Short mmCIF file of C-alpha atoms in Angstrom, two decimals:
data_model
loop_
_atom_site.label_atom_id
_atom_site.label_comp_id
_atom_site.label_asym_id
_atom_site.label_seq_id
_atom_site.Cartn_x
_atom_site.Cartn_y
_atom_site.Cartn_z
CA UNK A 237 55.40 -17.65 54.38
CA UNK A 238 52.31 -17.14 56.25
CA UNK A 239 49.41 -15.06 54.65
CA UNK A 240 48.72 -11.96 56.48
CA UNK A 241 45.81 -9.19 55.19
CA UNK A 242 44.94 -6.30 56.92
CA UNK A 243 41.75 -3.74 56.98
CA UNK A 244 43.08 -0.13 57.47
CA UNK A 245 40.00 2.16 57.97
CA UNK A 246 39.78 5.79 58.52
CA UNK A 247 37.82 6.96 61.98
CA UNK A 248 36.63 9.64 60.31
CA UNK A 249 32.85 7.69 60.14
CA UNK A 250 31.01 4.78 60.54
CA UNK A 251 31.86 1.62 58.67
CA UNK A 252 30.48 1.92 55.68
CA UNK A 253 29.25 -1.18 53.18
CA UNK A 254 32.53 -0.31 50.97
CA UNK A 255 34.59 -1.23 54.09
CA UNK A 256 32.58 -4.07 55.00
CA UNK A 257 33.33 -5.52 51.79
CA UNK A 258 36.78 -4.59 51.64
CA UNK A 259 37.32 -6.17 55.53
CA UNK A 260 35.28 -9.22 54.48
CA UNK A 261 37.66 -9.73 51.26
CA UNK A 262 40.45 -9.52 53.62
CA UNK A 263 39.39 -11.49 55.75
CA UNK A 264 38.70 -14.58 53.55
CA UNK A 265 41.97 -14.25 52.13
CA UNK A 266 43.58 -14.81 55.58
CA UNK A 267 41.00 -17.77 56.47
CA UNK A 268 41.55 -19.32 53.78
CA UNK A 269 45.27 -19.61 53.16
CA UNK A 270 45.66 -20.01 57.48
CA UNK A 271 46.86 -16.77 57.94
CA UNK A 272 46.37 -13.72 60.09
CA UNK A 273 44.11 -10.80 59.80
CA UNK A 274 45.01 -7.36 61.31
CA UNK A 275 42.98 -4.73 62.06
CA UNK A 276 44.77 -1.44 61.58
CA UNK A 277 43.46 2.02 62.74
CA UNK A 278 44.46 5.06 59.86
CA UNK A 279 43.97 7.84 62.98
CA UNK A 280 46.40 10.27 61.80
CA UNK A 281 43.76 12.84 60.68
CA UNK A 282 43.57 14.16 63.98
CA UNK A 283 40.98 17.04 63.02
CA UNK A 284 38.44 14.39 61.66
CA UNK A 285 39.50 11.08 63.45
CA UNK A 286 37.22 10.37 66.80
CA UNK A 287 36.93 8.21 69.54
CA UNK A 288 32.91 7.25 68.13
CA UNK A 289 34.11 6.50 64.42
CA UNK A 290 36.80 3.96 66.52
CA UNK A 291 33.67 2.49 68.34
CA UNK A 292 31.14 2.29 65.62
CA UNK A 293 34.00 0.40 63.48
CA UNK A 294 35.05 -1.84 66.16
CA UNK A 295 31.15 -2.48 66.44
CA UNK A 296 29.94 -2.95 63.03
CA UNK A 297 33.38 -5.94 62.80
CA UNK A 298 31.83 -7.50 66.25
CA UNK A 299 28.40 -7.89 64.80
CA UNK A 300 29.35 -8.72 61.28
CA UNK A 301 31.49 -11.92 63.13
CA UNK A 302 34.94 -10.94 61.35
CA UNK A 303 37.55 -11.16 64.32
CA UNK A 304 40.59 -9.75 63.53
CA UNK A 305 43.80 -11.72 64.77
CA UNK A 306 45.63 -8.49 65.85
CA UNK A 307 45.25 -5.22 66.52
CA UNK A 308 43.75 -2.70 66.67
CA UNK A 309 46.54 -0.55 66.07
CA UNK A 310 46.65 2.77 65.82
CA UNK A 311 48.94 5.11 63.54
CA UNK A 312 48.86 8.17 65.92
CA UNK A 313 51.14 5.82 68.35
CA UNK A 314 53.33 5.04 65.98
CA UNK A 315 54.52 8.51 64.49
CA UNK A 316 58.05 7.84 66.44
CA UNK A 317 58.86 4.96 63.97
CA UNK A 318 57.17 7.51 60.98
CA UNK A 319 59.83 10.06 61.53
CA UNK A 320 62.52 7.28 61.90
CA UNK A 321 61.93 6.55 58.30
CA UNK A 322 61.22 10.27 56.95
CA UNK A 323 64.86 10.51 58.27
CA UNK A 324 66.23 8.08 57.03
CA UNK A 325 64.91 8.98 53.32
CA UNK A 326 66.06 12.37 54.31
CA UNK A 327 70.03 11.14 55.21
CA UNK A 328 69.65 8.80 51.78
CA UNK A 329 68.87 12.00 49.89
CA UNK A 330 65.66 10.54 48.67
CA UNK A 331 63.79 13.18 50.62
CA UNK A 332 64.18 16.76 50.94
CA UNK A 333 62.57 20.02 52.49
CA UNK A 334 60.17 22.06 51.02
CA UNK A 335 59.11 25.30 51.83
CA UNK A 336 56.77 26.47 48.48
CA UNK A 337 53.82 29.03 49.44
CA UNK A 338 50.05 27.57 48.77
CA UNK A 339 50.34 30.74 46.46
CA UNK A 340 52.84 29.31 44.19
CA UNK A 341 51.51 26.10 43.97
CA UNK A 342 48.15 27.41 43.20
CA UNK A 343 49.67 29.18 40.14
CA UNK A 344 52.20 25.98 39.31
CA UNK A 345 49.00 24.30 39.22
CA UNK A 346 46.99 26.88 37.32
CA UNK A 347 49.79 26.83 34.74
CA UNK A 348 49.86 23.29 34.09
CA UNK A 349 46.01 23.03 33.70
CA UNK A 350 46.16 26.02 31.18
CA UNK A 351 48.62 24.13 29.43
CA UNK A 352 46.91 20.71 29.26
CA UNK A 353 49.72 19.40 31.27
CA UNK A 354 48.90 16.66 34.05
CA UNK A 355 49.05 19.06 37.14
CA UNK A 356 52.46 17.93 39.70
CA UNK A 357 55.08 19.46 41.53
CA UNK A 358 57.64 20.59 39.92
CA UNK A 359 60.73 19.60 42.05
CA UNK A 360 61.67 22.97 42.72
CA UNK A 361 62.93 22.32 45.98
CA UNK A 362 64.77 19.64 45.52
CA UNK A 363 68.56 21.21 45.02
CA UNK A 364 67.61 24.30 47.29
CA UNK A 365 69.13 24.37 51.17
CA UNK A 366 65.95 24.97 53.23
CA UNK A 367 66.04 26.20 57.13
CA UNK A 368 64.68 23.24 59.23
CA UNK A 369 63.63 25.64 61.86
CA UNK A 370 61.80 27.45 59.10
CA UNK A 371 58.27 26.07 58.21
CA UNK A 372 58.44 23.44 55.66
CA UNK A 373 57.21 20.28 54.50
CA UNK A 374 58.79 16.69 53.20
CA UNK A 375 58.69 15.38 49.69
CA UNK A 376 59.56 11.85 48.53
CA UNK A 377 62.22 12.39 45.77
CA UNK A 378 60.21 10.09 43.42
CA UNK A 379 62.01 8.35 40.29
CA UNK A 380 62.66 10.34 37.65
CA UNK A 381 62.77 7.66 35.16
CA UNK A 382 61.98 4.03 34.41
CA UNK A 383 58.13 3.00 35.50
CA UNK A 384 56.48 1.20 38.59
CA UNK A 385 55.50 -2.36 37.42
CA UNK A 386 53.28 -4.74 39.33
CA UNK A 387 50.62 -7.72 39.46
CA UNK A 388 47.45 -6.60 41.09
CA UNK A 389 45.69 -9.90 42.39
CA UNK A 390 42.45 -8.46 40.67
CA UNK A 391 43.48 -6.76 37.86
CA UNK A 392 46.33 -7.92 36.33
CA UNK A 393 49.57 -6.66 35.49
CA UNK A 394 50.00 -2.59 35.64
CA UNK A 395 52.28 -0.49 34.62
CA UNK A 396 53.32 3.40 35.42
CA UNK A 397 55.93 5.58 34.12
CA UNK A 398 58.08 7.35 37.00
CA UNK A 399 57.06 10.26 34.78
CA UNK A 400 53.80 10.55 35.68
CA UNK A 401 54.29 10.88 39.26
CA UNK A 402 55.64 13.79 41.26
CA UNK A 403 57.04 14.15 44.71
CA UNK A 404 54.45 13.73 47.25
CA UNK A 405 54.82 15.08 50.79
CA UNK A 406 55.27 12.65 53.36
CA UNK A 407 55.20 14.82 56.58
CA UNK A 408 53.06 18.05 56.66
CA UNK A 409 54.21 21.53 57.46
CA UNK A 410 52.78 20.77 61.39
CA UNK A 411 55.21 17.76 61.79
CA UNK A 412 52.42 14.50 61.28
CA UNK A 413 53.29 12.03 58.35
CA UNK A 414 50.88 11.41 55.21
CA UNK A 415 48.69 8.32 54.57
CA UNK A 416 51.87 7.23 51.70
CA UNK A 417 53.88 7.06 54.30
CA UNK A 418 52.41 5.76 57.06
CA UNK A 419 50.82 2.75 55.24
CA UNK A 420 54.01 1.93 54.00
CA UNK A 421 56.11 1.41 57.11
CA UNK A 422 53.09 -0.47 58.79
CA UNK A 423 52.29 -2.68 55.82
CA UNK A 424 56.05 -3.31 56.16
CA UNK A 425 56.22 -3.38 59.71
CA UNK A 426 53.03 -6.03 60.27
CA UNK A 427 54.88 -7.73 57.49
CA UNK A 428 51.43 -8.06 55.38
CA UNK A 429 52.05 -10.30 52.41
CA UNK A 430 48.59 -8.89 50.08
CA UNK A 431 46.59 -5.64 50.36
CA UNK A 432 43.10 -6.28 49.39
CA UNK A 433 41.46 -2.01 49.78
CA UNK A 434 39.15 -0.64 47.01
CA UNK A 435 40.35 0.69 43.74
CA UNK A 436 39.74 4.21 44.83
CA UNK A 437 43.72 3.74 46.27
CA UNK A 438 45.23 2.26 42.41
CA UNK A 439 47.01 5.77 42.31
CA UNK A 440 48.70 5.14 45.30
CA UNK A 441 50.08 2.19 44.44
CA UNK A 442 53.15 3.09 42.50
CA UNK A 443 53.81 5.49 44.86
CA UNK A 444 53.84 3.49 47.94
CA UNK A 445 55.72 0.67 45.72
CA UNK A 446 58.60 4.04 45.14
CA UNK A 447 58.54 4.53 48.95
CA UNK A 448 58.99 0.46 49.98
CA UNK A 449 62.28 -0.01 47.95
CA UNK A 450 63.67 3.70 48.56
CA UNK A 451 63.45 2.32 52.01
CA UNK A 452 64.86 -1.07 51.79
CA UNK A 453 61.14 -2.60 52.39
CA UNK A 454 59.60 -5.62 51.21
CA UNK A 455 56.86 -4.82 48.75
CA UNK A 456 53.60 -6.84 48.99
CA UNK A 457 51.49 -8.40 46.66
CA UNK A 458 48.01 -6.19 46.06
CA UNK A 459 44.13 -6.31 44.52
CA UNK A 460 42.60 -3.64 44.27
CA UNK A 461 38.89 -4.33 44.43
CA UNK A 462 36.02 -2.45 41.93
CA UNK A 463 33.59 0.09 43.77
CA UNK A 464 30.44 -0.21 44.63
CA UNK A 465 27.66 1.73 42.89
CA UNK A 466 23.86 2.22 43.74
CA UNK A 467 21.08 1.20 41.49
CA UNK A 468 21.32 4.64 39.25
CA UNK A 469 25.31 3.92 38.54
CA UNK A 470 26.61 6.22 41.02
CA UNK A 471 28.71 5.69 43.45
CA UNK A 472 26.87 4.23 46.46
CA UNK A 473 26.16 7.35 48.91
CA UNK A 474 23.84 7.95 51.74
CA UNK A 475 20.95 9.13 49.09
CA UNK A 476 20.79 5.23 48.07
CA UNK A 477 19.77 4.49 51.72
CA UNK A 478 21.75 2.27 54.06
CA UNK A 479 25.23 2.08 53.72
CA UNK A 480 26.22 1.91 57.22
CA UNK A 481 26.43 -1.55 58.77
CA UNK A 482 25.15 -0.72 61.82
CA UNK A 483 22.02 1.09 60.38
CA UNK A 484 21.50 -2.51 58.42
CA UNK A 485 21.45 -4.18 62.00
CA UNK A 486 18.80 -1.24 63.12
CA UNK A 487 17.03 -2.12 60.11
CA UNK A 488 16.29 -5.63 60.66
CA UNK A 489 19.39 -7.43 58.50
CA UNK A 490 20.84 -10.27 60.06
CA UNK A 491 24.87 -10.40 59.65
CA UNK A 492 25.24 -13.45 57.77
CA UNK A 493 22.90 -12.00 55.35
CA UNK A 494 24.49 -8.97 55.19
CA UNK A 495 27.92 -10.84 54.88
CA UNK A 496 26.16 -13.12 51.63
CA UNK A 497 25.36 -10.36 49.96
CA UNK A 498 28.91 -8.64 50.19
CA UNK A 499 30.54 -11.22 49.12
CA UNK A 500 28.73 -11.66 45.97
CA UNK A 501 29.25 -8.17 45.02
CA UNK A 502 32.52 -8.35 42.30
CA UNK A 503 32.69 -12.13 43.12
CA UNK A 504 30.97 -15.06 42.05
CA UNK A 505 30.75 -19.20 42.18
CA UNK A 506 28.93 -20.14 39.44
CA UNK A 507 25.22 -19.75 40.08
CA UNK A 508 25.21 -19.82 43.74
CA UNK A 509 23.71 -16.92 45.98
CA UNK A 510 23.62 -18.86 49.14
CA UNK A 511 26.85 -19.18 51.35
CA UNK A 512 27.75 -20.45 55.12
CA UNK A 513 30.59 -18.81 56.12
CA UNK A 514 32.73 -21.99 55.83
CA UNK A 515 31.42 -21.85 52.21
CA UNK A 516 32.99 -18.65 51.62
CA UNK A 517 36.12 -19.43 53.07
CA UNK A 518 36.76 -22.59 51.09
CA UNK A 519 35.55 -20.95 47.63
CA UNK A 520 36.77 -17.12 47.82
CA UNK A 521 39.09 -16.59 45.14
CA UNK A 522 40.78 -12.99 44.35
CA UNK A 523 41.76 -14.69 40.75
CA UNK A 524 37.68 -14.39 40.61
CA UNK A 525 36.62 -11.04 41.74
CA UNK A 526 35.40 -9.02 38.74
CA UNK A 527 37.09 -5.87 37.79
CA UNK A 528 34.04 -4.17 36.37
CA UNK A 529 32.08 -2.52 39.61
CA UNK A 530 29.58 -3.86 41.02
CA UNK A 531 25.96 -2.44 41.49
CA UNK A 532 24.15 -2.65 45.16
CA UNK A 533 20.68 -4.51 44.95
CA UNK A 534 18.60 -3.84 47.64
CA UNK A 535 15.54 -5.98 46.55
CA UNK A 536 18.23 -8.69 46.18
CA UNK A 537 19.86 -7.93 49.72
CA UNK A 538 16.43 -8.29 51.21
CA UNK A 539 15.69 -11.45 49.31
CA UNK A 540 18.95 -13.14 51.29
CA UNK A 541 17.97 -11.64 54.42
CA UNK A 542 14.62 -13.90 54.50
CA UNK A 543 16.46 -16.75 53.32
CA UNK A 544 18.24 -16.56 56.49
CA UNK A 545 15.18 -15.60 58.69
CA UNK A 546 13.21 -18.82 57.38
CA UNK A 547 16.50 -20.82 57.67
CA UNK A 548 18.00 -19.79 61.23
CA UNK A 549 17.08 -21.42 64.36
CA UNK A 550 13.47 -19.71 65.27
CA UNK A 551 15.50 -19.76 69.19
CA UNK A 552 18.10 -17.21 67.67
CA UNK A 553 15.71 -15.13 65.41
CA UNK A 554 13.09 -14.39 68.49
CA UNK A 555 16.19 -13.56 70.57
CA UNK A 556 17.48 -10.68 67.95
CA UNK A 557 13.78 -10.03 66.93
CA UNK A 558 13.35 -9.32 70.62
CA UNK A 559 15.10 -5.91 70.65
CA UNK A 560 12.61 -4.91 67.56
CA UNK A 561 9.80 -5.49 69.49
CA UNK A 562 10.75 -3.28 72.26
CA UNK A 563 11.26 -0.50 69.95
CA UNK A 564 7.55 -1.02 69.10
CA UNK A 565 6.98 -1.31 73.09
CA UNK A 566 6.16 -4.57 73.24
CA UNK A 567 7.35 -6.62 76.03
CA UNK A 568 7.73 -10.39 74.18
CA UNK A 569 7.66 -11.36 77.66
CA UNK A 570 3.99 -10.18 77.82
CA UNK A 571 2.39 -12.51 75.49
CA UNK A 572 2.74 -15.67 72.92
CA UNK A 573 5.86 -17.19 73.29
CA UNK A 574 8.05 -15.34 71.09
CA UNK A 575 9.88 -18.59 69.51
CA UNK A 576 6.22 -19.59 68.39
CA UNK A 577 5.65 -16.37 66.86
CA UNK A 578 8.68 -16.63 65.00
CA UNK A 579 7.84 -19.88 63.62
CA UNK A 580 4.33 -19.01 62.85
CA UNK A 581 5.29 -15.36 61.08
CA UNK A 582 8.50 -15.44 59.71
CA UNK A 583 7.68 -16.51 56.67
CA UNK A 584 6.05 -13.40 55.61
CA UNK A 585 8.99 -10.96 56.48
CA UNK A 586 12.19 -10.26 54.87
CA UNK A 587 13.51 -7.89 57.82
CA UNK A 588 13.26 -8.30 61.56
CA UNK A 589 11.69 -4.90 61.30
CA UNK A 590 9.37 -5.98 59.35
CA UNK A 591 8.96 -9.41 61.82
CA UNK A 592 8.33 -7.14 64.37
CA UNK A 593 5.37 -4.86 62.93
CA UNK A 594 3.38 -7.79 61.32
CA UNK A 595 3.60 -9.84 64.81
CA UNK A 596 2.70 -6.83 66.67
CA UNK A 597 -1.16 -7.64 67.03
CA UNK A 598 -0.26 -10.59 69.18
CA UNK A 599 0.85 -8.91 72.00
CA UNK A 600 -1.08 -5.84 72.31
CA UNK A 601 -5.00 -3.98 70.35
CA UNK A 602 -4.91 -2.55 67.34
CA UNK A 603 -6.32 1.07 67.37
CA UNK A 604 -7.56 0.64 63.43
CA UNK A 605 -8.58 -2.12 61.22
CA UNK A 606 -6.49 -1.98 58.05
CA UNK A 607 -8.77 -0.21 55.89
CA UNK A 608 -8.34 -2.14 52.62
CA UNK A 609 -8.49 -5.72 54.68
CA UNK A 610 -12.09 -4.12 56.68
CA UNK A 611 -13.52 -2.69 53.33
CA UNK A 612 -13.58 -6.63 52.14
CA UNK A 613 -14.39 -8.39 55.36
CA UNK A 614 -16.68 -5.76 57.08
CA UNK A 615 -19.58 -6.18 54.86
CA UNK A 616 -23.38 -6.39 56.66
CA UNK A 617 -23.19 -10.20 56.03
CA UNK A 618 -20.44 -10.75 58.40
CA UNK A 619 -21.97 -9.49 61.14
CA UNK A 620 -23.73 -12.57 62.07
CA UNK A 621 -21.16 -15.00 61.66
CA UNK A 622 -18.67 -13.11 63.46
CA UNK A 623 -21.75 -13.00 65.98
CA UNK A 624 -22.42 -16.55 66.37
CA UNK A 625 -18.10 -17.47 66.38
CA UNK A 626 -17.80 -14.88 69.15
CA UNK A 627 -21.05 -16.38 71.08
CA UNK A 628 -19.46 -19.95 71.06
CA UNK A 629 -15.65 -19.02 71.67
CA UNK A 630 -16.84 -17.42 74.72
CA UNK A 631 -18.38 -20.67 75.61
CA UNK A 632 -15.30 -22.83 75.12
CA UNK A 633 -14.16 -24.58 77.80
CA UNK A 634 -10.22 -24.96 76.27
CA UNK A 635 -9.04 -22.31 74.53
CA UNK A 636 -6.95 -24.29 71.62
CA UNK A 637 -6.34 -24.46 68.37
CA UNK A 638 -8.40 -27.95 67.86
CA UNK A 639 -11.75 -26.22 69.63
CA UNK A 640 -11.04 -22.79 67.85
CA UNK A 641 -11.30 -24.31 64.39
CA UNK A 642 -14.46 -26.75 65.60
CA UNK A 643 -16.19 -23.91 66.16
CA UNK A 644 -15.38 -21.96 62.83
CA UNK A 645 -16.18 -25.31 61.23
CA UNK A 646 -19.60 -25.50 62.88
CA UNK A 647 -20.28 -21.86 62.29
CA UNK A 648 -19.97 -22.31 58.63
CA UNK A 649 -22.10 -25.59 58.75
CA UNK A 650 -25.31 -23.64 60.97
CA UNK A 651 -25.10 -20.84 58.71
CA UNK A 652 -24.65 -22.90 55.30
CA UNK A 653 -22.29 -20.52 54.16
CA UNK A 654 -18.41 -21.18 52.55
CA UNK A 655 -15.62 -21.11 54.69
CA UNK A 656 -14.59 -17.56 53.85
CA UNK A 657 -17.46 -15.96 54.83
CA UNK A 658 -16.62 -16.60 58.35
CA UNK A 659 -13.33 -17.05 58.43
CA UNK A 660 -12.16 -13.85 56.74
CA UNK A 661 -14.17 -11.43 59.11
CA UNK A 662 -12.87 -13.50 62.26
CA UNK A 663 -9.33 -13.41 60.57
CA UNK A 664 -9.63 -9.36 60.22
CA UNK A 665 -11.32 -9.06 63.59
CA UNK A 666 -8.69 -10.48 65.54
CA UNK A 667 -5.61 -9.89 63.90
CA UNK A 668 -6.72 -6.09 62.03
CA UNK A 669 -5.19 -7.43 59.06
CA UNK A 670 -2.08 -8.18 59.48
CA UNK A 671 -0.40 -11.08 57.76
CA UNK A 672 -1.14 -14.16 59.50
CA UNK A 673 -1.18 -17.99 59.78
CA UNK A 674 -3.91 -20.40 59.99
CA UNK A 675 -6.78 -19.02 61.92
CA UNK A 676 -7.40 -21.35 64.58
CA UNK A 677 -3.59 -21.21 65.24
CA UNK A 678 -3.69 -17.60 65.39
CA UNK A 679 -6.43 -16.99 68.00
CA UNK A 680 -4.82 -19.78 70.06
CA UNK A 681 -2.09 -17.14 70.86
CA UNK A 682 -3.30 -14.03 70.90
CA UNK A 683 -5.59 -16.04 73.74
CA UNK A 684 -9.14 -15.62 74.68
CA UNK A 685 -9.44 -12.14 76.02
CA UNK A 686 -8.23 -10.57 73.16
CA UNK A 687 -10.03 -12.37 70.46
CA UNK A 688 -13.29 -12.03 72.30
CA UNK A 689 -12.48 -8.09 72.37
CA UNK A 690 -11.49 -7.59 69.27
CA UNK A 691 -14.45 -9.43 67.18
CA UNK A 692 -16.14 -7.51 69.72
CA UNK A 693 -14.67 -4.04 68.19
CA UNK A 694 -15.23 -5.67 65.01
CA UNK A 695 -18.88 -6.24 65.69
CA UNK A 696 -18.80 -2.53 67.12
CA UNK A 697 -17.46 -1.36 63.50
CA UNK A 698 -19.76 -2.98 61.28
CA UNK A 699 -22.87 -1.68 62.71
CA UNK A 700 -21.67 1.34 63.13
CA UNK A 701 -20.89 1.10 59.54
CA UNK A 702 -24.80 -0.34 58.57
#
């Protein structure tokens, strides 16, 4: 039988880390068994479903790389075949109409809590005749005994008396179906063999199991994964920061990165924190994913992210750093070659962001010298050295790294002085102190102009400051 997962998401948002994970989980599970991964659209909340939640899902999958197999497909174009089976339950008599006031459920309910009883419809429409042409609803006519037994992929076996469920609509008073319904006839339909979703749907489970045989369907096999929770223990929200996918690409998170991280949130190989994709897909295991839930890291998340930076081809990281730097209004195209940058600053950055602000000074003046960095390097004695340097760079006849450190090297032999005395003020002068690489390296690409102009300003700032 071939494998076939699905991710199921609600347009009601943006694609959250939560269903990143989920859709990642899936996802593995298909590669690595050779199956097929479906992408199904849960649209049938037409007052909160729109068109932009659609996009911005369909977005954050592109970017993260997970290509779905088939699909999209959307519920609210399939509620033909969702009626077909609410009549079918209805002609089985495992369905019937309802046509109980929001009043009287409101005190049913009221009742039951009073009572310490597990609040749940009562079944009192089930022997009544209701008026179809009268406003109504339909309920599943659930078990009334026995229990709902299965073998979550995650969790193990689970068990739940009939009992302890009661007879959930499965088409609203205004005609559309219910999530339990329509996830049942398209899990059946797309004939998916395991549904990987967070644990948040557990209670759904024996109810959608109900639904599958009182319909003649094949049930699947399911894992139910552990949620997500921010550093304090809640549940991860928007107060923890990021949790869309898209705002982790606006922040400066490469994909893979992003993808590393998910995966190692409720599973685990060993020691490992690093994995290629291909690494993933050989290794993922649902037999491993922890049931306890899993806490979200972000000093961890950022501590992949530079892995990849420092790891990636410096050809792709300038080519999505790019974007960055026009936020900052920096045309790459005016300056350094931005591959060489790369190379020369991405060690010191664990976001593109961050890539982008720290390499800023090469393609454009700084309006202020860090104050912290000029406080050290701005001191009366500097003045001269960064007085001679700038006299003999301006007499250089190649303006290269080799001839840039000679005369630094010189400078510090005239004036009898240690290295740092000239090379810290000249550092600070020309870059406003912002991490950096070697010196001589450094000047070479901001280029002459600049560095003449800027120990200039420097110059400028220290007696100003005498």
């Amino acid at each position: 039988m071939t494998v076939r997962t699905r991710f199921a998401p609600s347009p009601t948002g943006y694609l959250h880390v939560g269903g990143a994970r989920t859709a990642l989980f899936s996802w593995l599970y298909a590669r690595k068994h050779g199956g097929r991964f479906v992408l199904r659209i849960e649209d049938t909340d037409l007052e909160r479903s729109t068109q932009e939640s659609v996009n911005a899902i369909l977005e954050g999958m592109t970017w993260l790389g997970l290509e779905y197999d088939e699909g999209p497909f959307y519920q609210t174009h399939r509620f033909e075949r969702y009626n077909q089976a609410i009549d079918a339950l209805l002609e089985k008599g495992l369905a019937y109409r309802c046509d109980c006031s929001r009043e009287r459920l409101e005190e049913l309910r009221e009742r039951q809590m009073s009572a310490k009883v597990k609040p749940r419809y009562d079944g009192f429409c089930r022997h009544r005749e209701i008026d179809p042409k009268q406003p109504h609803v339909i309920r599943f006519r659930n078990p009334d005994t026995g229990a709902v037994v299965f073998d979550d992929l995650v969790r193990g076996r689970i068990s739940v008396a009939n009992a302890e469920l009661d007879d959930l609509i499965i088409r609203r008073s205004d005609g559309a179906p219910t999530y339990n319904l329509t996830v049942v006839v398209d899990d059946a339909d797309m004939n998916i063999t395991q549904v990987i979703r967070g644990d948040d749907h557990i209670n759904n489970t024996p109810r959608q199991i109900n639904l599958l045989n009182a319909l003649g369907l094949k049930v699947p096999e399911y894992a139910h994964l552990p949620m997500i929770l921010g550093d304090d223990g809640a549940r991860l929200s928007k107060r923890h920061g990021a949790v869309s996918v898209m705002q982790y690409m606006e922040e400066g998170f490469l994909p893979e990165a992003l993808l590393n991280y998910l995966v190692r949130l409720g599973w685990s190989h060993g020691d490992q924190e690093i994995f290629s994709l291909d690494e993933m897909v050989e290794l993922f295991e649902l037999s491993e994913v922890n049931k306890a839930p899993s806490a979200f890291n972000t000093d961890k998340l950022l501590w992949i992210n530079q892995h990849y930076i420092k790891a990636d081809d410096p050809k792709r990281i300038a080519r999505l750093l790019s974007p960055h730097m026009g936020k900052l209004g920096i045309d790459p195209a005016q300056g350094p070659d931005l591959v060489k940058v790369v190379e020369a600053q991405r060690e010191r950055a664990s976001t593109l962001v961050e890539l982008a602000q720290i390499s800023a000074f090469y393609y454009r003046d700084f309006e202020t010298f860090d104050e912290k960095a000029a406080k050290k390097a701005f001191k009366a004695a500097a003045l001269e050295p960064l007085q001679l340097v700038r006299s003999r760079l301006a007499e250089l006849e190649c303006w290269n790294r080799e001839d840039i450190h000679g005369v630094i090297d010189t400078t510090v032999k005239t004036l009898e002085v240690g290295f740092g005395k000239v090379a810290m003020p000249v550092r600070v002068a020309v870059t406003g102190g912002s991490p950096s690489p070697d010196l001589d390296l450094t000047m070479e690409m901001i280029g002459r102009e600049a560095c003449l102009r800027r120990i200039d300003k420097a110059i400028d700032y220290i007696q100003k400051q005498s």
